[in-house]
mmCIF file of C-alpha atoms in Angstrom:
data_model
loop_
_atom_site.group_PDB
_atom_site.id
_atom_site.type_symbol
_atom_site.label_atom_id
_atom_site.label_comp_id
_atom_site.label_asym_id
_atom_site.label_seq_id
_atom_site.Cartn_x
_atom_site.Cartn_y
_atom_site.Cartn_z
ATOM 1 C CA UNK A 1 -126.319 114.142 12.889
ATOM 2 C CA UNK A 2 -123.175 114.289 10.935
ATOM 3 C CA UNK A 3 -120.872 113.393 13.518
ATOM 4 C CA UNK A 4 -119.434 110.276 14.670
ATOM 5 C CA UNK A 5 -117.758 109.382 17.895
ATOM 6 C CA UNK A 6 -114.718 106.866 17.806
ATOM 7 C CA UNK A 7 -116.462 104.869 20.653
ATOM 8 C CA UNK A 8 -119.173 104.202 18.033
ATOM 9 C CA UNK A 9 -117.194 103.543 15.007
ATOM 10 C CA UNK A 10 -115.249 101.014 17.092
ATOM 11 C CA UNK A 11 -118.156 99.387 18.013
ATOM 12 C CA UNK A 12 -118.973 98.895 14.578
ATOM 13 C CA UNK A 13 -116.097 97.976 13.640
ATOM 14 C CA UNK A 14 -116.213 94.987 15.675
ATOM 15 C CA UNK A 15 -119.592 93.923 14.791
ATOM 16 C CA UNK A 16 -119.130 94.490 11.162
ATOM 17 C CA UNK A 17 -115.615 92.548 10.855
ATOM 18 C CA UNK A 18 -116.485 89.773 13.435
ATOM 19 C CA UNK A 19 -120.536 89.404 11.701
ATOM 20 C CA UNK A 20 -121.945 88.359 15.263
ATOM 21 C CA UNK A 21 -122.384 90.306 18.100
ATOM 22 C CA UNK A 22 -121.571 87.987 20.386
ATOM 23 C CA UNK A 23 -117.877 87.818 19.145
ATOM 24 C CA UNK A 24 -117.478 91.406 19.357
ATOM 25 C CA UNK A 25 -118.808 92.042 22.553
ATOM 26 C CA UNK A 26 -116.371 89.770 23.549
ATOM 27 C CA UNK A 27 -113.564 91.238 21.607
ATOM 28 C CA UNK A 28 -114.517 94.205 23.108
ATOM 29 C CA UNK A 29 -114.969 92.695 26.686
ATOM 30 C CA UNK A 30 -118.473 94.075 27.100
ATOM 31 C CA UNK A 31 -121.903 92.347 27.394
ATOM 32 C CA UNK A 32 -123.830 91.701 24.091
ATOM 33 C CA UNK A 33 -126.860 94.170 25.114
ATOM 34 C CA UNK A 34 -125.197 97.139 25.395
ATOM 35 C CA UNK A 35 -123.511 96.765 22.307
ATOM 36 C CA UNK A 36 -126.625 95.953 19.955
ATOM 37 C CA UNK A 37 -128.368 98.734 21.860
ATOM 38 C CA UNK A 38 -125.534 101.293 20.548
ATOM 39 C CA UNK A 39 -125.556 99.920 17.136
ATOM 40 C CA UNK A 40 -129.150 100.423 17.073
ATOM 41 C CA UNK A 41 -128.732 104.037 18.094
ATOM 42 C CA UNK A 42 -126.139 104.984 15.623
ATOM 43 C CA UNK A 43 -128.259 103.048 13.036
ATOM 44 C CA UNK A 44 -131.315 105.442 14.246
ATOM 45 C CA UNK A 45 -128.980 108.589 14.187
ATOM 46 C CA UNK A 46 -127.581 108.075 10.856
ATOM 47 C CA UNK A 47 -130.819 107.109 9.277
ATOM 48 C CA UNK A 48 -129.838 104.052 7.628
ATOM 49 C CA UNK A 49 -129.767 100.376 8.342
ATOM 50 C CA UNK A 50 -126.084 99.385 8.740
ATOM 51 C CA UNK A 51 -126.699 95.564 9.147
ATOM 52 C CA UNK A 52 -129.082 93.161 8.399
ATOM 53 C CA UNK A 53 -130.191 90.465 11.056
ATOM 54 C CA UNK A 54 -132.046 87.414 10.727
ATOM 55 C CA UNK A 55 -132.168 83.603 12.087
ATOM 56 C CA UNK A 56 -128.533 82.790 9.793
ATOM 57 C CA UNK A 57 -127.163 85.759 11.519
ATOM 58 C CA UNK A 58 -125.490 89.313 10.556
ATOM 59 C CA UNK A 59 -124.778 90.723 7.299
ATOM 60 C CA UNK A 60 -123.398 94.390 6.267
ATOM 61 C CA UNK A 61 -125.976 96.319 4.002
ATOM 62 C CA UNK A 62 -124.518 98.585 1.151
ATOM 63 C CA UNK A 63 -124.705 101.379 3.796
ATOM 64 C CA UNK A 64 -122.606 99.158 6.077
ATOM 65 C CA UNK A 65 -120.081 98.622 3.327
ATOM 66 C CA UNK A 66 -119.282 102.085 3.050
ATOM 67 C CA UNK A 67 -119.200 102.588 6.800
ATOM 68 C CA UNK A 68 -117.289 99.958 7.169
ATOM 69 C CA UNK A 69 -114.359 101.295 4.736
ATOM 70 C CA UNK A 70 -114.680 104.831 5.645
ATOM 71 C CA UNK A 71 -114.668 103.990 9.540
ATOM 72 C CA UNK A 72 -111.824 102.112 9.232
ATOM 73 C CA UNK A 73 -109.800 104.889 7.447
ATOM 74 C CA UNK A 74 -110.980 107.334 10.025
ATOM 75 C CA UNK A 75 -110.073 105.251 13.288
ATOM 76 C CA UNK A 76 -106.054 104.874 10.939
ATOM 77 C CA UNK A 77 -106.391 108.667 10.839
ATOM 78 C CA UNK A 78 -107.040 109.409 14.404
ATOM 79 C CA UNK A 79 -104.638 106.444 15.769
ATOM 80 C CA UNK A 80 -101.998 107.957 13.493
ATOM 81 C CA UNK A 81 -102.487 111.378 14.521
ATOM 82 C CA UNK A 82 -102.227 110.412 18.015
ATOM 83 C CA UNK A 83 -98.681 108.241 16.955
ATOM 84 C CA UNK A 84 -97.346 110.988 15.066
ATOM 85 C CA UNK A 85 -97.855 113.811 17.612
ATOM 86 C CA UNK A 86 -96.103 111.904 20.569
ATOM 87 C CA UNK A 87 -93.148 111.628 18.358
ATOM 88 C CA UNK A 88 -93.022 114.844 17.522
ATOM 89 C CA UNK A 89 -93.375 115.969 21.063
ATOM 90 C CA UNK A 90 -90.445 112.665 21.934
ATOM 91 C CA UNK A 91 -92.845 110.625 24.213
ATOM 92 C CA UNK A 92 -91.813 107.291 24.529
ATOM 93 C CA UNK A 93 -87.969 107.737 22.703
ATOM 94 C CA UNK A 94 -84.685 107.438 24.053
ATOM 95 C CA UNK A 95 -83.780 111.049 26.145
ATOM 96 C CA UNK A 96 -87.435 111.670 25.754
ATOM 97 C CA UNK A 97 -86.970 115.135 23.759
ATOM 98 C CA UNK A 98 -85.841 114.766 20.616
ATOM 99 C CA UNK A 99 -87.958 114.790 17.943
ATOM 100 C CA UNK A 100 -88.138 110.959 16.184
ATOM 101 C CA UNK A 101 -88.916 109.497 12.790
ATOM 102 C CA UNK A 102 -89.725 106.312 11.885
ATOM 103 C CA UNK A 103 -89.388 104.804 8.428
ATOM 104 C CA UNK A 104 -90.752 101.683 7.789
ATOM 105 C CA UNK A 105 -88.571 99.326 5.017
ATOM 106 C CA UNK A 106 -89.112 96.043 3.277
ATOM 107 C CA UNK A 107 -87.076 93.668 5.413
ATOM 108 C CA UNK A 108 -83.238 93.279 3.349
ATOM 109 C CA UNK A 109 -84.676 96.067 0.473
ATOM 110 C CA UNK A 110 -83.002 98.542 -0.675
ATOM 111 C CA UNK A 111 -80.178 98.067 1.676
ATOM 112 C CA UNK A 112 -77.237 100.342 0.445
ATOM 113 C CA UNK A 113 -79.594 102.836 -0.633
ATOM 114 C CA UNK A 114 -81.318 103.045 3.185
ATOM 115 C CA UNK A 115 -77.671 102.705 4.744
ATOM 116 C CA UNK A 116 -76.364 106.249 2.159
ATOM 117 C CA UNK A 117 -79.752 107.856 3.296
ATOM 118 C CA UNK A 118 -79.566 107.449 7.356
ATOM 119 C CA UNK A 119 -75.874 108.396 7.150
ATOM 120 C CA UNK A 120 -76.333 111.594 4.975
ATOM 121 C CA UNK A 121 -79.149 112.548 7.394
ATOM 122 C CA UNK A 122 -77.745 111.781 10.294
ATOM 123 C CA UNK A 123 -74.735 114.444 9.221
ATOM 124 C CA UNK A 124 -77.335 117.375 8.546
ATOM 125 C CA UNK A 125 -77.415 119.949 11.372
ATOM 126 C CA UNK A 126 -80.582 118.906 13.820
ATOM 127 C CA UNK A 127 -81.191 115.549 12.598
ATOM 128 C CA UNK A 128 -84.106 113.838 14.234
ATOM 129 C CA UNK A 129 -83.713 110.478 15.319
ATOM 130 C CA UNK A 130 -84.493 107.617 12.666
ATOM 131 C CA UNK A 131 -85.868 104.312 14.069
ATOM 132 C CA UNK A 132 -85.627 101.981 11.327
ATOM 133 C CA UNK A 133 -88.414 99.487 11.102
ATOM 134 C CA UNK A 134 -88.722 96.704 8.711
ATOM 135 C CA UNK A 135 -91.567 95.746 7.827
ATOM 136 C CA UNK A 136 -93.154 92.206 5.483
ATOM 137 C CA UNK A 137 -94.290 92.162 2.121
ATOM 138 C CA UNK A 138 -96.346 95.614 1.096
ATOM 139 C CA UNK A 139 -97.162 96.042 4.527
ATOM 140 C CA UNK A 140 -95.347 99.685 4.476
ATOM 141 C CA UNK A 141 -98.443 101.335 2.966
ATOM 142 C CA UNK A 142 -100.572 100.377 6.151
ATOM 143 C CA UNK A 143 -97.753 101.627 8.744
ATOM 144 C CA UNK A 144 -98.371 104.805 7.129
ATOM 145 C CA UNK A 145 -101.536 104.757 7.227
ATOM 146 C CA UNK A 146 -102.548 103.854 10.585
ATOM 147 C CA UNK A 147 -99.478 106.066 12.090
ATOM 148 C CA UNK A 148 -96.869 103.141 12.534
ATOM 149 C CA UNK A 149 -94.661 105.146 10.227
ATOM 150 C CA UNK A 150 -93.857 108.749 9.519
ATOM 151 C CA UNK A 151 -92.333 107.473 5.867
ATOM 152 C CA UNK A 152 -91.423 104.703 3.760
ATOM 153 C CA UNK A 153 -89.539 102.988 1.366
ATOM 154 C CA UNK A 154 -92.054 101.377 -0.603
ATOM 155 C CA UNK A 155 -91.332 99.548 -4.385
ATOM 156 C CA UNK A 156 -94.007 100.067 -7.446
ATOM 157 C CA UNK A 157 -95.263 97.919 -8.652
ATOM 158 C CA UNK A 158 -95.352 96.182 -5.469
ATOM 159 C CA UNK A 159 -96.634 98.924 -3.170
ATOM 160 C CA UNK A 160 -99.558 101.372 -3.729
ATOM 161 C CA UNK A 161 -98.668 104.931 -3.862
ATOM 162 C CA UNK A 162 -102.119 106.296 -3.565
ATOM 163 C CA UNK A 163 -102.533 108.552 -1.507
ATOM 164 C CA UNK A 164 -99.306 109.225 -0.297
ATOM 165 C CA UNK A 165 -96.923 111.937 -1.631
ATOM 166 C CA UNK A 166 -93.179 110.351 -2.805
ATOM 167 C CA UNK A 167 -90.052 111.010 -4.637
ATOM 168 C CA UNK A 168 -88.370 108.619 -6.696
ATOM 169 C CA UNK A 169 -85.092 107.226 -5.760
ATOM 170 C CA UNK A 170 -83.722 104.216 -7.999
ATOM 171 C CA UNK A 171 -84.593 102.271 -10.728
ATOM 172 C CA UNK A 172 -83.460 97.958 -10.853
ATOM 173 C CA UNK A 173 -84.120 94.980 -12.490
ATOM 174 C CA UNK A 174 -85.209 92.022 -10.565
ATOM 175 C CA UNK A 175 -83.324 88.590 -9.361
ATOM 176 C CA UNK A 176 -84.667 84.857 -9.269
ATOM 177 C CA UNK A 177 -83.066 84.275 -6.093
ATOM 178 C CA UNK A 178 -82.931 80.103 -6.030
ATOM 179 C CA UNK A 179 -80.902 77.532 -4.273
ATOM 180 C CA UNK A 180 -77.549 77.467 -5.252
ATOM 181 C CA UNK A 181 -77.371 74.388 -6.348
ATOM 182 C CA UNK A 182 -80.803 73.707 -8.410
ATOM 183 C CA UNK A 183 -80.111 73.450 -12.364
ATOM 184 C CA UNK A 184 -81.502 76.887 -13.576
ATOM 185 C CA UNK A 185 -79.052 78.548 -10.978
ATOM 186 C CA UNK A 186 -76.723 77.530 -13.738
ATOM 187 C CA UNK A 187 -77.989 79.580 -15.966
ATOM 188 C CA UNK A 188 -76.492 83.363 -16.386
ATOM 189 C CA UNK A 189 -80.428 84.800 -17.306
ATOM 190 C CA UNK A 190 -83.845 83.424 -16.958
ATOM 191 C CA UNK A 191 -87.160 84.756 -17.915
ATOM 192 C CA UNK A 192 -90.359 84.792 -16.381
ATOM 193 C CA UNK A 193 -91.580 81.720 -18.182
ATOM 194 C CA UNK A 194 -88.754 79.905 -17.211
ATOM 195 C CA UNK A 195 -89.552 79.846 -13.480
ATOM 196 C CA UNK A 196 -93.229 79.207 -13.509
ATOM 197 C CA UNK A 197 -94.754 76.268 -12.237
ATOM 198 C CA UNK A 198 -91.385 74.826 -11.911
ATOM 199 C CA UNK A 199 -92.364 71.523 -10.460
ATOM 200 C CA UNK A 200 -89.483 70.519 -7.826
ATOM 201 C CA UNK A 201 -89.864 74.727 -6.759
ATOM 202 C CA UNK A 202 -92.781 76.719 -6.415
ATOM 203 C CA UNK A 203 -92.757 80.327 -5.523
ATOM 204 C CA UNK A 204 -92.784 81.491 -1.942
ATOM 205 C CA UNK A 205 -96.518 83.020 -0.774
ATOM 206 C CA UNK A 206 -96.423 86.048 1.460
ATOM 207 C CA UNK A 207 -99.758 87.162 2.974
ATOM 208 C CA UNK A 208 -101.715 90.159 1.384
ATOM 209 C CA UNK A 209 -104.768 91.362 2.514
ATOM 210 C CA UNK A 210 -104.801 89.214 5.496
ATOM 211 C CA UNK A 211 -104.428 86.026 3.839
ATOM 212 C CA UNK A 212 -102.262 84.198 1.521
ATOM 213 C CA UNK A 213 -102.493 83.611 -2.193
ATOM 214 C CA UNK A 214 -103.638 80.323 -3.671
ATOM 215 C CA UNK A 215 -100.480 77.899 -4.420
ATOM 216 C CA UNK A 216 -98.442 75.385 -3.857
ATOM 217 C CA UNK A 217 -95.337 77.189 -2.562
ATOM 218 C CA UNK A 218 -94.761 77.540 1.628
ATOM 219 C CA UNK A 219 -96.422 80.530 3.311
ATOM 220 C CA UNK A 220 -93.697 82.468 4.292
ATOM 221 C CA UNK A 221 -93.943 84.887 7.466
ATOM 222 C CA UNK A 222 -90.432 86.556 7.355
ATOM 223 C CA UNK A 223 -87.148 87.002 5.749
ATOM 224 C CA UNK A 224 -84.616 84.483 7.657
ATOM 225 C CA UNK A 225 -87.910 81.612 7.263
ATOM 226 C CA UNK A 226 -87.510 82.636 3.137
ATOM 227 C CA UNK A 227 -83.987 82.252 3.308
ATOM 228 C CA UNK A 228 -83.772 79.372 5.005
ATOM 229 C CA UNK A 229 -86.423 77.436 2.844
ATOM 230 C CA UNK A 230 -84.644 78.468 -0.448
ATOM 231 C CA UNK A 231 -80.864 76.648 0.691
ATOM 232 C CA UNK A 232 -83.419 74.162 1.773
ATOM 233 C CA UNK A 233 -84.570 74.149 -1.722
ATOM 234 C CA UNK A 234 -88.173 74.010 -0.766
ATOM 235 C CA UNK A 235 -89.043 77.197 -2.696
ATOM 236 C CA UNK A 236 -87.907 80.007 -5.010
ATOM 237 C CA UNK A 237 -88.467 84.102 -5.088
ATOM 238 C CA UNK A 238 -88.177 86.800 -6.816
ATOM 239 C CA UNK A 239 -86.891 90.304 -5.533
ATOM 240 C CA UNK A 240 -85.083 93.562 -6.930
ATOM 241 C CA UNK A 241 -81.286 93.436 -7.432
ATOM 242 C CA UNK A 242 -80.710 95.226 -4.570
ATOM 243 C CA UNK A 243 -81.827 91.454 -2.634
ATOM 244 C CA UNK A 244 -78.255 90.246 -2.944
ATOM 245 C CA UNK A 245 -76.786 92.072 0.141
ATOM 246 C CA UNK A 246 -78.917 89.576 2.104
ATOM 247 C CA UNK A 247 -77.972 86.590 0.245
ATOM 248 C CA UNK A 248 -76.376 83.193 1.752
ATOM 249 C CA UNK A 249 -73.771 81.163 0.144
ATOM 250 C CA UNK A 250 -76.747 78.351 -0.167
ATOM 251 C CA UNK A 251 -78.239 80.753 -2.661
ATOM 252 C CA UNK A 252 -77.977 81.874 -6.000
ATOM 253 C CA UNK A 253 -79.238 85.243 -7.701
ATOM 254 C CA UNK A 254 -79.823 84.998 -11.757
ATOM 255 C CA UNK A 255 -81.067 87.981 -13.751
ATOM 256 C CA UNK A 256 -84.706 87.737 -14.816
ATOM 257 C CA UNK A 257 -84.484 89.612 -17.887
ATOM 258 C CA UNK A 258 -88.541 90.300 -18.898
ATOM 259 C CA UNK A 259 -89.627 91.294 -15.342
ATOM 260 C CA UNK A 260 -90.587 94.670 -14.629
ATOM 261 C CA UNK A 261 -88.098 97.071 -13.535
ATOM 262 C CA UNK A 262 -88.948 98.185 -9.823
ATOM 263 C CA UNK A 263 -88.554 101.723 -9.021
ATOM 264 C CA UNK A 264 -87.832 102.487 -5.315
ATOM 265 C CA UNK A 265 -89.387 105.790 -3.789
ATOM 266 C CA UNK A 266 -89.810 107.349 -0.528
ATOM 267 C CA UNK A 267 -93.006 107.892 -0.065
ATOM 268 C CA UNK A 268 -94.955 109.888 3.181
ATOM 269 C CA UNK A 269 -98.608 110.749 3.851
ATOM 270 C CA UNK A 270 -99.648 113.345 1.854
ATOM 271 C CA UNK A 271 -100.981 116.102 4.316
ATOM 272 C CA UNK A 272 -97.466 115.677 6.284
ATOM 273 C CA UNK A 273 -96.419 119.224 7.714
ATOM 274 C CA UNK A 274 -93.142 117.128 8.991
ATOM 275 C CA UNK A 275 -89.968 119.974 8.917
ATOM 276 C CA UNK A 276 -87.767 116.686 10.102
ATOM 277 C CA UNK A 277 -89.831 114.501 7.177
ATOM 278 C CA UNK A 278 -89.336 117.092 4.585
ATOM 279 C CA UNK A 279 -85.666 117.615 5.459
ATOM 280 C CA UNK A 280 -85.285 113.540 5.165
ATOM 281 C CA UNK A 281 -86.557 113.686 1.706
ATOM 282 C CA UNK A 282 -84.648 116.687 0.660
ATOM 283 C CA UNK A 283 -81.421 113.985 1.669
ATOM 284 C CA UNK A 284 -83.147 111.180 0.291
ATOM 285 C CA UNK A 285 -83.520 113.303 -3.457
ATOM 286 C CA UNK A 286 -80.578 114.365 -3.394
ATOM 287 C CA UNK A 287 -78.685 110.818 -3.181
#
């Protein structure tokens, strides 16, 4: 009674994110019966109504809410468990052996701090492999999650840490990074007042949560598109100090003097029994 199958929560999954069973059968490629007959009989074995249905069409009940969240973090567990193990065991890397990391990064973060870490662990006897892979805006916290990632880089206040076990690396202020030749890149400091709602330059939106925040500023899917739209001068951004190794000569980078400090740490689930994971943050701690 107290045991779900992944088949089932899948199946749930669908119906609950899409709200119409027609759409998930689909997105599962199955016919609609089936599926409302299984949802029917994990409704009857948990002893709860999971979703309400009537002539306007599907809602979650409070039950469904919570099944809905836990589900999800339990289908993350077991696709990351499956991730994790064939890296361990070298399916799918180059030689097919060795054992392989992968740490997920904020696209152009952090850089001299990631290129002092690979290099130091690359020089420690039995090094696994470390596949670098760079990842958008906060989206480092869900590569962990869901297996993507053995570790991360990941920036407070910007990133979550809950949940995950970390160290803490560096401390920086933060840049206005503008275009180089816009009137406050003039200036040798700025504060947070002076670049909001800046008419002629509105702050670059990247997504969270699935979708973007409300705005005026362009919806920005990676770094070169940012880049590229600030020498435009279409937009502005802010980012840790660090952000000038990426810079273009189109840009300029003045010190916002109010905004919070960001602290960089390297961060890995916390029930990680990892010996290459914990040898990579003994190097990373130690920088």
């Amino acid at each position: 009674m107290d045991t779900l199958e992944s088949r089932e929560l899948r199946y749930f999954m669908a119906v609950a994110e899409e709200l119409h069973f027609g759409r998930a059968a689909e997105r599962l490629g199955m016919a609609q019966p089936p599926l409302s007959r299984a949802i029917q009989q994990l409704e009857r074995r948990l002893g709860v109504r999971l979703l309400d249905r009537d002539r306007r069409g599907v809602s979650l009940t409070g039950a469904g809410e919570v099944l809905l969240y836990e589900g999800r973090a339990a289908l993350d567990a077991a696709t990351a468990a499956a991730r994790r193990t064939r890296r361990a065991g070298g399916a799918g890397g180059p030689g097919g052996s060795r054992n392989r990391l992968v740490l997920a990064v904020k696209a152009a973060a952090s850089h001299e701090l990631l290129q002092k870490l690979l290099a130091a662990y690359a020089a420690e006897p039995g090094a696994a492999e470390v596949e670098v892979l760079p990842s958008g805006m906060c989206e480092q916290e869900e590569m962990l999650r869901d297996g993507r990632a053995d570790v991360a880089l990941m920036h407070a206040p910007f990133n979550s840490l809950a949940g995950f076990d970390s160290e803490e690396l560096m401390t920086e202020g933060q840049i206005a990074v503008l275009p180089a030749g816009h009137p406050l890149a003039a200036r040798k400091t700025l504060s947070m007042a002076d670049i909001t709602d800046v008419p002629d330059l509105p702050h670059a939106r990247w997504p969270r949560n699935g979708g973007y925040p409300p705005g005026p500023g362009p919806e920005i899917h990676d770094q070169t598109q940012l880049a590229q739209l600030i020498a435009l001068g279409r937009t502005m951004a802010v980012f840790p100090e660090s952000a000038r190794a990426w810079l273009w000569a189109e840009h300029a980078a003045v010190p916002v003097v109010d905004a919070p400090p960001v602290v960089t740490h390297i961060a890995w689930p916390a029930h990680s029994r990892s010996v290459a994971l914990a040898e990579l943050v003994r190097t990373a701690a130690r920088l």
